XYZ file of C-alpha atoms in Angstrom:
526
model
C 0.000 0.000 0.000
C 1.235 3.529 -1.235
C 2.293 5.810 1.861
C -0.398 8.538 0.449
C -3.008 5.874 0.913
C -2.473 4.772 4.300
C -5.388 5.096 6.351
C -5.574 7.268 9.919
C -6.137 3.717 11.697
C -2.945 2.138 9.933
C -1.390 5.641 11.356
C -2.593 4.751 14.775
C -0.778 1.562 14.674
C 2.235 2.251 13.159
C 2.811 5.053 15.445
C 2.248 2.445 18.266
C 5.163 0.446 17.114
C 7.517 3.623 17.058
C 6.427 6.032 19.865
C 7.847 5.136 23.061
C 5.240 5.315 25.890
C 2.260 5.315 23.494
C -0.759 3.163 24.362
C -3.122 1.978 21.617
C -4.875 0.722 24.111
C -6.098 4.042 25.800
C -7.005 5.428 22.242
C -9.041 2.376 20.817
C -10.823 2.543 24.052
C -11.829 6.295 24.497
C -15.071 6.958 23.227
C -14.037 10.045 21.470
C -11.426 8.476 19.535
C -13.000 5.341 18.742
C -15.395 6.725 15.795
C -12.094 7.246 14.289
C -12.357 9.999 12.063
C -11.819 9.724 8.372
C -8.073 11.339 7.344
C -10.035 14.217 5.664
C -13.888 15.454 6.289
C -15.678 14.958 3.425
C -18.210 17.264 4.418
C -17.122 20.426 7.212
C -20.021 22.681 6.750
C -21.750 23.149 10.095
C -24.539 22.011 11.005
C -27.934 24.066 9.633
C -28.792 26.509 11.731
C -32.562 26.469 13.348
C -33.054 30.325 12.002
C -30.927 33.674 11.977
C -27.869 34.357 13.853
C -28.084 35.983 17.065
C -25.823 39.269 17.211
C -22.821 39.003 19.590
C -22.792 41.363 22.872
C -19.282 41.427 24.531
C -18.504 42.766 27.325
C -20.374 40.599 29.404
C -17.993 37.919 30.800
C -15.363 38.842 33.588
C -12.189 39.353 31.607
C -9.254 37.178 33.293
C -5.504 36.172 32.191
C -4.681 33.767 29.157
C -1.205 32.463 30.435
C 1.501 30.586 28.826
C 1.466 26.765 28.498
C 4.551 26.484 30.468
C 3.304 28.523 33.410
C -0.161 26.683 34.169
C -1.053 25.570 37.690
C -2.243 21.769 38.472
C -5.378 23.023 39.059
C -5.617 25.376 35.792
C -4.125 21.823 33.948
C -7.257 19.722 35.807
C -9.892 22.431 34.560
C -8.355 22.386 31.301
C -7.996 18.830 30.875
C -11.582 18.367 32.159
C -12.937 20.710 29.847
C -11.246 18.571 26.799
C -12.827 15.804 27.811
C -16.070 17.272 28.062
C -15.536 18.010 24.130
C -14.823 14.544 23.273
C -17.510 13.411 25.700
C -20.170 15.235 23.471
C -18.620 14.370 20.432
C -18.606 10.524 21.362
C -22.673 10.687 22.547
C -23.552 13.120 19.366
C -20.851 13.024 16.406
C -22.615 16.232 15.069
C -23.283 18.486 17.928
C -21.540 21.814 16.893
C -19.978 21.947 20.825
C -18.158 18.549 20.928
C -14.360 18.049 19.919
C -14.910 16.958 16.161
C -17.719 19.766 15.328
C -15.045 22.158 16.977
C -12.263 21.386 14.526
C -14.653 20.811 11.479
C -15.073 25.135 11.995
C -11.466 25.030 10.940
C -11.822 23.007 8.118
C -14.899 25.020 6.589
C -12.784 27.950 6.700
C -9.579 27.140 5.390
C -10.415 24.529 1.888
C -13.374 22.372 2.872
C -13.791 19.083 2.639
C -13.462 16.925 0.361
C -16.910 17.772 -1.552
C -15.821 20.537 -3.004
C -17.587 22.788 -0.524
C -15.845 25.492 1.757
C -16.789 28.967 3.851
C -14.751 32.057 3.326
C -10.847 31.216 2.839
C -9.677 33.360 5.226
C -5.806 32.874 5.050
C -3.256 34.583 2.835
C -5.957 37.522 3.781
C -6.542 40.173 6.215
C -8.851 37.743 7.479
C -6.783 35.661 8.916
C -5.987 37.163 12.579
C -9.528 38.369 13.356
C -11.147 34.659 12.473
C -9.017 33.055 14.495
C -9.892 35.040 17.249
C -13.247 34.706 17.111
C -12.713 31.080 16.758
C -11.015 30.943 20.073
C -13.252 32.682 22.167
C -16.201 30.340 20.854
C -13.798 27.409 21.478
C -12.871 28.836 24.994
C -16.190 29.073 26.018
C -17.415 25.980 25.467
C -13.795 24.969 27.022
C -15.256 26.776 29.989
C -18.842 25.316 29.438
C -17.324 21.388 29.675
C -15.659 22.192 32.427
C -17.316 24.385 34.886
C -14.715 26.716 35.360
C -15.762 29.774 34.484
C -12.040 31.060 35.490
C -10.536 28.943 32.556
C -8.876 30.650 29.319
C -7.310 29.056 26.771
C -3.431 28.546 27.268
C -0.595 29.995 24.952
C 2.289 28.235 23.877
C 5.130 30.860 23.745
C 7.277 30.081 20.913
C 7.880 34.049 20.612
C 9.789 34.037 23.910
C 13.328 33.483 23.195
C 13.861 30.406 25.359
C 14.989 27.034 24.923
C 12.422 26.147 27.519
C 9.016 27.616 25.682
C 10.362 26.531 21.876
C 9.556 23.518 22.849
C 6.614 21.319 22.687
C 4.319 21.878 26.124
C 4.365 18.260 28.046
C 0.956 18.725 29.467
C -0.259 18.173 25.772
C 2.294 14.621 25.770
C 0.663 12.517 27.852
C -1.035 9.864 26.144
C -4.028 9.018 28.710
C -4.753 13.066 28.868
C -7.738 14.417 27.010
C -5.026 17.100 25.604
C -3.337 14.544 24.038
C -3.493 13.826 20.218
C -1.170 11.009 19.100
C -0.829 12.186 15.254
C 2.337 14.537 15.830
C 6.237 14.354 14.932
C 7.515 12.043 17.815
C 10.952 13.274 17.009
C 10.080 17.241 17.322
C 7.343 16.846 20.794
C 9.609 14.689 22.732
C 11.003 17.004 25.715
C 14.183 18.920 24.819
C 13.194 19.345 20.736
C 13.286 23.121 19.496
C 11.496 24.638 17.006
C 14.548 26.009 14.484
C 15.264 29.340 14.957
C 14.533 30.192 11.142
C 11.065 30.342 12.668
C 10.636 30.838 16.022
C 14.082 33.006 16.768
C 15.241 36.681 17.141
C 15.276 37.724 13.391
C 12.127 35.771 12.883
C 9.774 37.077 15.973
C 11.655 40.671 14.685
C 9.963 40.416 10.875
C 6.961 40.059 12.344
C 6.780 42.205 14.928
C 8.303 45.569 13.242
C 5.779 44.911 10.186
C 5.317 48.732 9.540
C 1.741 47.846 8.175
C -1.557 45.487 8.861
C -1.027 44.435 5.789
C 2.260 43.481 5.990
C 1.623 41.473 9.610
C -1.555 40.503 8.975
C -2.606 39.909 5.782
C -4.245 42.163 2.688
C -7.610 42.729 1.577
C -8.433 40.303 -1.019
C -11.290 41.865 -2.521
C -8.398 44.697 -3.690
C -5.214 42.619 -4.597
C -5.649 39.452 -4.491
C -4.264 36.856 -2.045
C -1.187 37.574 0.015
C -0.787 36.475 3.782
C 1.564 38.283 6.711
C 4.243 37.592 8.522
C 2.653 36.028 11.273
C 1.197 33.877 9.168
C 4.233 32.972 7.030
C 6.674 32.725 9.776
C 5.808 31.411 12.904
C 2.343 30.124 12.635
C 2.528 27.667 9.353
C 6.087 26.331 10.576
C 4.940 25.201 14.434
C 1.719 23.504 12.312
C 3.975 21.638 9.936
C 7.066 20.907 12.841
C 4.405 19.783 15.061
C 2.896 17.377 12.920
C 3.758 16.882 9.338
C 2.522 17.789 5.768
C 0.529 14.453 5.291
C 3.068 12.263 3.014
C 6.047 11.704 5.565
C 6.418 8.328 8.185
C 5.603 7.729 10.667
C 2.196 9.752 11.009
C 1.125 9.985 7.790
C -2.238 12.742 7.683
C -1.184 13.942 10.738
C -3.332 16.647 12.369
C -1.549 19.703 13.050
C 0.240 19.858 9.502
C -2.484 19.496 7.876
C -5.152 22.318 7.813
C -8.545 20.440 7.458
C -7.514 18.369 10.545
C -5.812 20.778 12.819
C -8.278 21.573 15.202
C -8.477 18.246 16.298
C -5.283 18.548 18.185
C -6.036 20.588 21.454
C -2.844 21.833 20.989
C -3.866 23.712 18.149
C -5.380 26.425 20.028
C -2.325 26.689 21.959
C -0.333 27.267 19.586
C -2.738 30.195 17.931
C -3.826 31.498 21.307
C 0.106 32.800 20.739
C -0.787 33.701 17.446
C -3.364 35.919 18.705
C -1.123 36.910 21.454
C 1.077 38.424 18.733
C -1.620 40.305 17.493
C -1.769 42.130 20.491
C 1.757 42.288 21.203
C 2.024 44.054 17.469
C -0.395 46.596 17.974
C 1.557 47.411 21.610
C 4.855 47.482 20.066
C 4.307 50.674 18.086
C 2.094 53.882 18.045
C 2.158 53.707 14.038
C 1.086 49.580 14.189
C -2.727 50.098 13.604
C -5.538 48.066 12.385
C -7.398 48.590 9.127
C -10.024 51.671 9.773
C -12.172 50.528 6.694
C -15.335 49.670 7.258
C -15.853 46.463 4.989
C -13.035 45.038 7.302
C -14.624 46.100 10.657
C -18.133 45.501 9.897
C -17.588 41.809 8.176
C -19.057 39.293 9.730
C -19.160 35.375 10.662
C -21.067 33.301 12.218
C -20.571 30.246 14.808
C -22.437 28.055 17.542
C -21.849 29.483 20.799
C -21.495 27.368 24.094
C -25.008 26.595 24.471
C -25.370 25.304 20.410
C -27.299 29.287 19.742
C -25.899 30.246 16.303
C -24.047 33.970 16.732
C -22.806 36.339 14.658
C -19.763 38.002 15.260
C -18.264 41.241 13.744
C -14.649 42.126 13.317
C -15.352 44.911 15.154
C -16.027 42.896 18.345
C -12.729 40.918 18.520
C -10.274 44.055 18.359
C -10.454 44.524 22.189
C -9.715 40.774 23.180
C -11.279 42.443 26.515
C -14.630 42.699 25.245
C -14.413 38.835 25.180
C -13.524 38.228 28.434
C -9.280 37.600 28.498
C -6.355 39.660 28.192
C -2.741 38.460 28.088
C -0.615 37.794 31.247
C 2.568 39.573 28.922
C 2.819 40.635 25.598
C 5.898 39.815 23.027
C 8.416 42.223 21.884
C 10.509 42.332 19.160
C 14.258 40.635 20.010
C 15.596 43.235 18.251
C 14.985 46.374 16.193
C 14.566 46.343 12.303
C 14.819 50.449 12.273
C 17.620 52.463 13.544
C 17.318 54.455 16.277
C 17.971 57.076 14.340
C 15.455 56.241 12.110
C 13.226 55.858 14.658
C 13.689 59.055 16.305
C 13.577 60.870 13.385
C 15.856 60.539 10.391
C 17.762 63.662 9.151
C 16.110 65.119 5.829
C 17.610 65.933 2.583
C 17.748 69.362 1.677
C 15.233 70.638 -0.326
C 17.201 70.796 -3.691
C 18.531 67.074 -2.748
C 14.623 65.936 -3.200
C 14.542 65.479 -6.582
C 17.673 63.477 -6.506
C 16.270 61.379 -3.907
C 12.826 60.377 -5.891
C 11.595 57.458 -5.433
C 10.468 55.929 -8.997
C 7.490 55.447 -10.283
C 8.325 51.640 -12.078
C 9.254 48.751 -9.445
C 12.583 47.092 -10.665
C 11.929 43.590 -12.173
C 14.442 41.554 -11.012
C 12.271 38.286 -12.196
C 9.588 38.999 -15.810
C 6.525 37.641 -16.134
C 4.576 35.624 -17.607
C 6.687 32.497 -16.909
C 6.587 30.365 -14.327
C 8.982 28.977 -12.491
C 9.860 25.721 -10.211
C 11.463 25.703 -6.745
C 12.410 22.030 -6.115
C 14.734 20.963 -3.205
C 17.555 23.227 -4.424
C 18.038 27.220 -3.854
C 17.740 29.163 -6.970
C 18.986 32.606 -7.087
C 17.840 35.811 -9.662
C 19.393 39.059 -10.474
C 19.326 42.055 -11.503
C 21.398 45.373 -11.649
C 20.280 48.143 -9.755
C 19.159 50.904 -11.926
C 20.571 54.883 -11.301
C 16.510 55.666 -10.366
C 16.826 53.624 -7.231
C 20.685 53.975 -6.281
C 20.167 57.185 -4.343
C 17.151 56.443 -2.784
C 18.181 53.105 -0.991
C 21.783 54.602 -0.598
C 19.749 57.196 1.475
C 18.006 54.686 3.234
C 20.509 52.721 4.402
C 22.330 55.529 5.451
C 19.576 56.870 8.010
C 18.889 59.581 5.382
C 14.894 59.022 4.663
C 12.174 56.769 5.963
C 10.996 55.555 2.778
C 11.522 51.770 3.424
C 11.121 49.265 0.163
C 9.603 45.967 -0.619
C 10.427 42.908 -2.602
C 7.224 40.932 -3.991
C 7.552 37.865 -4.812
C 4.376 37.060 -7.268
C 2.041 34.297 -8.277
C 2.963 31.760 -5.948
C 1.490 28.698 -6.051
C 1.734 25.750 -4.174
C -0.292 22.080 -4.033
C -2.957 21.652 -1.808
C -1.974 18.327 -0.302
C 1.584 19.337 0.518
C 3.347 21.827 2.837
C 5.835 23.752 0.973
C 8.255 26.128 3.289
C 11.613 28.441 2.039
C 13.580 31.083 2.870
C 14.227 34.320 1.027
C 17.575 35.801 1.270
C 19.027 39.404 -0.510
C 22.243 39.503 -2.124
C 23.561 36.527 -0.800
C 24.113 33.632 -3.850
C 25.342 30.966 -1.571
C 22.841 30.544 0.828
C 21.545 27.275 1.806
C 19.337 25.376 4.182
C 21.783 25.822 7.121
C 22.909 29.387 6.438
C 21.876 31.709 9.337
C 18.265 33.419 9.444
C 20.096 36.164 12.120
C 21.552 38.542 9.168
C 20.380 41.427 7.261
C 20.258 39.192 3.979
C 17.361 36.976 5.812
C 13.819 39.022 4.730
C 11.032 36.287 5.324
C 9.840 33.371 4.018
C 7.334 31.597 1.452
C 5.580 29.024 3.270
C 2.332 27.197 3.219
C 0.347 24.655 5.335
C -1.291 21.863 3.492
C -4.736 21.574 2.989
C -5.721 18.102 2.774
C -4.038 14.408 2.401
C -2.656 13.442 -0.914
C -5.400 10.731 -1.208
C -8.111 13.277 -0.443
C -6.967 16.014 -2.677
C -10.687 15.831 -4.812
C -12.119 19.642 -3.878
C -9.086 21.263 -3.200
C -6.998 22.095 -6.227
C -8.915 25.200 -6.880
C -8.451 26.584 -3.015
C -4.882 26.429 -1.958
C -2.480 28.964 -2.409
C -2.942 29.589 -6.137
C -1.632 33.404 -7.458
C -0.490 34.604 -3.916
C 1.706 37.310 -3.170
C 4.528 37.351 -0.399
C 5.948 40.951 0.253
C 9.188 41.163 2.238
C 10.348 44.509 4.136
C 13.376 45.708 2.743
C 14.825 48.039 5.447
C 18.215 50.029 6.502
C 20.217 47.257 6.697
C 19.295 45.241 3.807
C 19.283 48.439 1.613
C 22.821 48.854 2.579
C 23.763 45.834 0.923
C 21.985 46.149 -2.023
C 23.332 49.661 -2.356
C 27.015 47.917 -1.461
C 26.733 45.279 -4.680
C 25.087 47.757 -6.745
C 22.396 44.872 -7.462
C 19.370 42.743 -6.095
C 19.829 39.383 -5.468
C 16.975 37.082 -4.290
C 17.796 33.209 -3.384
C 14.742 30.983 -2.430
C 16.176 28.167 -0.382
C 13.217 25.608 0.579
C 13.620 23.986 3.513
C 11.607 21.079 5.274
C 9.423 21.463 8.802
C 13.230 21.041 10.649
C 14.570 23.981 8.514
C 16.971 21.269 5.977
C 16.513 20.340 3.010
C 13.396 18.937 1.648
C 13.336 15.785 0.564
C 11.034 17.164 -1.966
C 9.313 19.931 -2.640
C 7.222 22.031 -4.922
C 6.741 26.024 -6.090
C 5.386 27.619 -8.496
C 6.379 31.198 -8.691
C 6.117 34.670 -11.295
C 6.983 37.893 -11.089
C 10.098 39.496 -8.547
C 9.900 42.811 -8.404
C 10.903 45.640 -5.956
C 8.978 48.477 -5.417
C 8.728 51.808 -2.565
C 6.679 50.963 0.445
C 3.502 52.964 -0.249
């Protein structure tokens, strides 16, 4: 039998045979996990509601701390636990009550590809979407977390990958234990063992930096897709598909083949999975704290859009952007926020950069035509192997990035990297360096050459691919902040160089691999 085709059960047992300390046993007799759930859903929509969505009224539940995974008391582990099992409780006396464990992740699934009928809710990654669903998600996850378990105390852990310690980049061991209702045993042995850290190309300084100095929403969080099309954020890109993929994997590698976490239509079956974007929405937070200029969009069609979920008590609710901004208004605020490891501007940048004289303007123009360093209309492939493209830097942008780099304007830049497409049953990952040729899988992410990655979380199993192909990642656009540093050595070589190096969910190289992508261009930061 193919490894695409192996089924979640035949998962189940070869990850018996492998995984120290596992017990087939406690899975094959737990009520929740004995319907054993196809690899896929072929159907995720939720269930029909009785009549129109009731509008959501925050504001009304006693707002306590979210804390980090690491930091959790027995007692806050007990409630916790307790209220997991109250999911899978429901789920295993009703397979289709919108408040058990399986209903729960099937929310995830509708939202991010469907199943495998063809049928799917609003996509809302690569978007501006994506931070604002995901809280709303939460909160209706965390209160029937609350609900399950009669704690009305409980919030919904964080696992602190942001935090720059070899303690918190690692997998939380009150998820590991394989009689716990937190447990889920479809996960990379090898990476949520104790002592395994996430790579730093992810999780570390220059990584949690990118994201958190985004100078725009649409930058960190995602663009309007109604306006240009497709193209996810930083947070996305960076930190949040890489812990999906290390923690599980993208579907086609042994031992766990399908496994939950790195794949996107069976995520949320993982309990860790809201862990893991509980920091995601922590970073959110932290983002808009780190810097006066760090707001979130003012338009209207953003705050006033709308989606709709079964509360605690099965009532279907709408919920408006509008009322997730303030995590406050539903009910939790974070015990700390994240800051950036280090600084992408200068402090003199920061503080104000010296300006040109007036007759120096002209010189310093920015111009009106983004350099191509890659033409359209052909496409090209990134397999396993880092490709590089080049192209001279033309007199129109010398001065101006010469000026940047030296502190001289505030005019940063931005390399776009167009038309990416990847498959929907794999998880494609790889870094992007500037004006460095050579780089490889193990070449440093902590230089100025290191701008951000192209990544993407698979949708589906290879054998369940039917419904997909027209969802995933097809024509996205990945924009990478080209700041002081970077300009410098740009404006050094006289020329832009961009290498894609594709790395696996470990940060080597891929085994295999596949990446479809257009257009290069650089262009002013509007």
């Amino acid at each position: 039998m193919s490894h695409s085709h192996t089924s979640r059960r035949q998962a189940l047992q070869h990850l018996a045979s492998l995984t120290a300390g596992f017990s087939l046993w406690s899975l094959q007799h737990s009520a929740a996990w004995a319907q054993n759930p196809a690899d896929n859903p072929q159907n995720c929509a939720p269930p029909p509601p009785p009549g129109p969505a009731t509008p959501f009224q925050g504001g009304k539940i006693a707002v306590k701390p979210r804390k980090s995974a690491f930091a959790l008391t027995d007692a806050e582990i007990a409630s916790l636990t307790k209220g997991w099992q109250g999911l899978r409780d429901i789920t295993a006396q009703n397979p289709n009550s919108p408040t058990g464990w399986l209903r729960q992740s099937y929310v995830h699934c509708w939202a991010c590809g469907g199943g495998t009928d063809g049928q799917q809710g609003e996509e809302i990654h690569s978007s501006w979407w994506f931070p604002p669903w995901h809280r709303a998600y939460l909160f209706f996850l965390e209160r029937a977390l609350v609900k399950a378990s009669g704690d009305p105390d409980l919030r919904l852990p964080y696992w602190d990958w942001s935090t720059q310690s070899p303690s918190t980049q690692t997998f939380p061991q009150i998820y590991a234990s394989a009689g716990s209702a937190l447990y889920d045993p479809l996960r990379n042995p090898a990476n949520v063992k104790p002592g395994a850290r996430i790579p730093a190309a992810f999780v570390g300084p220059k990584a949690m930096s990118i994201v958190l100095n985004s100078p725009t929403y649409a930058l960190f969080g995602g663009v309007n897709t109604a306006i240009g099309g497709g193209s996810p954020g930083t947070l996305e890109t960076i930190p949040h598909n890489h812990v999906h993929v290390w923690t599980g994997t993208d579907g086609s590698q042994a031992p766990n083949y399908g496994s939950d976490m790195g794949v996107l239509s069976t995520a949320a079956r993982d309990p860790v999975f809201f862990a893991h974007h509980s920091n995601v929405d922590r970073m959110w937070s932290s983002w808009v704290a780190v810097d006066p200029s760090h707001t979130n969009p003012p338009d209207a069609d953003w705050n006033g859009h709308a989606w709709n979920f079964y509360d605690e008590n099965g009532v279907w609710t709408s919920m408006k952007v509008s009322d997730v901004v303030n995590s406050e208004n539903l009910g939790y605020v974070y015990d700390s926020l994240a800051t950036p490891p280090k600084p992408l501007r200068s402090a003199v940048r920061t503080a104000g950069a010296s300006q040109p004289a007036p007759a120096e303007n002209a010189a310093l123009a920015h111009p009106a035509q983004p350099l191509v360093v890659l033409a359209a209309p052909q496409k090209r492939n990134l397999g396993t192997a880092p490709v590089t493209h080049k192209a001279a830097l033309p007199e129109g942008f010398r001065k101006p990035l010469a000026a940047l780099a030296a502190n001289q304007s505030s005019r940063l830049y931005l390399l776009h990297i167009d038309d990416v497409t990847t498959p929907p049953d794999r998880s494609v990952s790889a870094k992007v360096y500037v004006n460095l040729p050579n780089a490889n899988a193990s070449t440093t992410t902590e230089s100025p050459n290191f701008v951000g990655m192209i990544s993407s979380v698979a949708k589906t199993t290879p054998a369940n691919t039917a419904g997909h192909a027209a969802h995933h990642q097809a024509g996205i656009r990945y924009s990478f902040v080209i700041d002081e540093e970077t300009a410098r050595l740009i404006a050094r070589d006289k020329a832009v160089t961009v290498t894609l190096v594709p790395v696996d969910s470990n940060g080597a190289t891929p085994r295999r691999s596949q990446l479809n992508y257009g257009r290069i261009t650089l262009t002013p930061l509007p």
